[in-house]
Amino acid sequence: MKKLLYFLVSFLIVTSISFAQTKERKPGHTGTSKFRQLKQELPTPNTQHTASGAPGYEYTQQQVDYVMNITIDDETQKLYGDEVITYHNNSKDYLEYLWVQLDQNMRAPDSKTPDVQQTSIAGGSLRRPKTFTKDYLKKPFAGGFNLEYVRDANDKPLSHFINNTMMRINLAKPLAPGATYVFKIKWWYNINNYILDGGRSGYEHFPKDGNNLYVIAQFFPRLAVYDNVDGWQNIQFWGRSEFALEFGNYTVNITVPADHILNATGILQNPKEVLSKEQYKRLQKAKKTFDNPVMIVNQTEAEAAEKGHSKKTKTWKFYAERVRDIGIATSRKFIWDAMAVDINGKTVMAYSLYPKEGNPLWEEHSTRVVANTLKVYSKYTFDYPYHKAISVHARRQGMEYPQICWNFGRPNENGTYSDRVKNGMIGVITHEVGHNFFPMIVNSDERQWTWMDEGLNSFVQIQAETTYDPNISSRGLPKKIVRYMSMDQERLSPIMTQGDHVYNFGPNAYSKPAAGLTMLRNTIMGPELFDYAFRTYSKRWMFKHPTPADFFRTMEDAAAMDLDWFWRGWFYTTDYNDVGIKEVKKYYLTDNPSKTAKTKTQRFSKEINELIYFASEDEIGDPSKAKKLKDFTAINEYLNNLSEVERATMKKVPNYFYEVTFDKPGGLVLPLIVELTFEDGTKERKQYPAEIWSKHDKEVKKTFATEKQITNIVVDPDLETADIDMTNNSWPKKTEGNQFEKFKQKLKN
Ligand SMILES: [Zn+2]
């Protein structure tokens, strides 16, 4: 019933205002509500990618199987390989050609990648020794694939054409739906020293002991994705936007010096051939040890191995099922520890490979972080389906492949390290191991949509790293994206932008989507609803190729929430959130406004006749300026007509009515979170759905009927919504805020 009175009151005031506005006529428009559906932006659903966001009954994807022999020559830092590729055309289409990715060509002397980079003296290329040397002193690195042959199954030369990082295999006749095509490639390339020449893989040279540590990836010609979304995904590899790959089964034999310790994607097929008896025994023990890592190769053994340079070789044989890629790590320097992880009754192995330079940090944390990551991610998505996950120490690297990843985090030479190095290492291992889920298993198109793996992964990373160590301050929280969101608009791109065309890659593809998902979970949907929907998406698209629409649609489909406004604002625009308190008006009921605001606590049943006037204070806190707004005879008459029973159950008349005008200088629509503080210090919080802005995009009024006087109002008190300007979020305005505002103004002038 309190509500009834409140409704009548606001109605009386509002009507008089809207009459005044109808006199002026404005031109018509097409409708730009921020709450309109995303029909124009999202692709039309079909029988492969359905309207619910799930794979449809006609969903297909290609499969590509590889049988490879790889040799890494440690003396010359060259990689030699041959492969037999079996391409399964599971689509309903005839294919005239196949596209093969030649990622190494990005490092070839004729690569176009350096050509599209701006080089300016002031821009710093003279100031950084590495870029200066690379750009002006050194011969270009002789990278890129050298193809020795491309042959068909009968060893006949196969017609092909190389366009930079893509190679078209011209088929003699179109490959029919359901048919399989076998072909062969042999190649070699110079492995880059990634410390000097950059790159996501390559080797680091350790001058003190003369050894190299290899982290090898994109090392073989591999098939591009063909699907009914983009046809062939053959956007060139410019070095930044990552990979789009098909699932398949891999048989890989890797030959390296006999004294190397090696690991790679896949199940090791010949452990007894490549491991010593002692190492094999320790590995069996590790498979049953769930509490602490077991040393398979300890530091003393690794240091001894550093000193020999065996001329003999060893071949490590792997078989990997349902993976989209392969990564290899090999060195004489490797220490190896291992621990079993229980994922809902299934044992998965967590491994770490690191040189002595990684200790003592790595033996302490790496494998434990791997184990924690697998557990937490499994909770938020699905049970980790592979048999192992490996964290490899590689200076300045943070890069992911199925079951294996490279991670930075190196202590000082004397073994000391800062919290920053430690937390950075925990963060990067969590992140890169987490990539097993996105995009290695939920296999989105990285070349096109960086956020689909980096953003989703950075979001789950927050849950995992804070589980490992609650003191870690995660990026990807809404308050941490404020600086980026308030940048010059010309330097911002919507999240839905292909990664090669983005200025601030990190915030755009990692932190902003992660902050958005954090907001979606904690503020907009609530953990229960969000977690169910997020798991649904993850499970639906395990071992498949989801698109952005599949994610957006699934989140709504599994939660019964229209989130189109959120996707539109956060993913399709560069709008920022800024909400403020523009004005607060105080009203009260009184029998005589010329007196004071001394309204007694009244009960309808007794003193209803005293409610005659609705008064307001012009300046809050100054009742002498109160003026009469309305005669309440009509309400009193209405109330007096209620039955005794109805009147007996009514609540107290509120003492005060605060009409608060919230303005929204920012373009985003998000929930409005308001915290009221009362004169006795108690607080009350109210959250309004984003839809509050649907008919009032610039400002909206809310009336709070209270028993106690409000002394303070704050919008978004816990910094949940990435509001870029907090100076207008409080009433009364904070003085520090005003000074900051002046300072900001000064900067603008
Ligand atoms: Zn990443």
CSV table of C-alpha atoms and ligand atoms in Angstrom, one decimal, residues 400 431-432 435 453-454 457 510, ligand 1:
chain,number,residue,atom,x,y,z
A,400,GLU,CA,49.7,-22.2,-25.8
A,431,HIS,CA,46.4,-18.6,-18.6
A,432,GLU,CA,48.4,-20.8,-21.0
A,435,HIS,CA,44.0,-22.2,-23.3
A,453,ASP,CA,39.8,-17.6,-26.8
A,454,GLU,CA,41.7,-14.8,-25.0
A,457,ASN,CA,40.2,-17.7,-21.1
A,510,TYR,CA,41.9,-10.0,-23.2
B,1,ZN,ZN,46.2,-16.2,-24.3
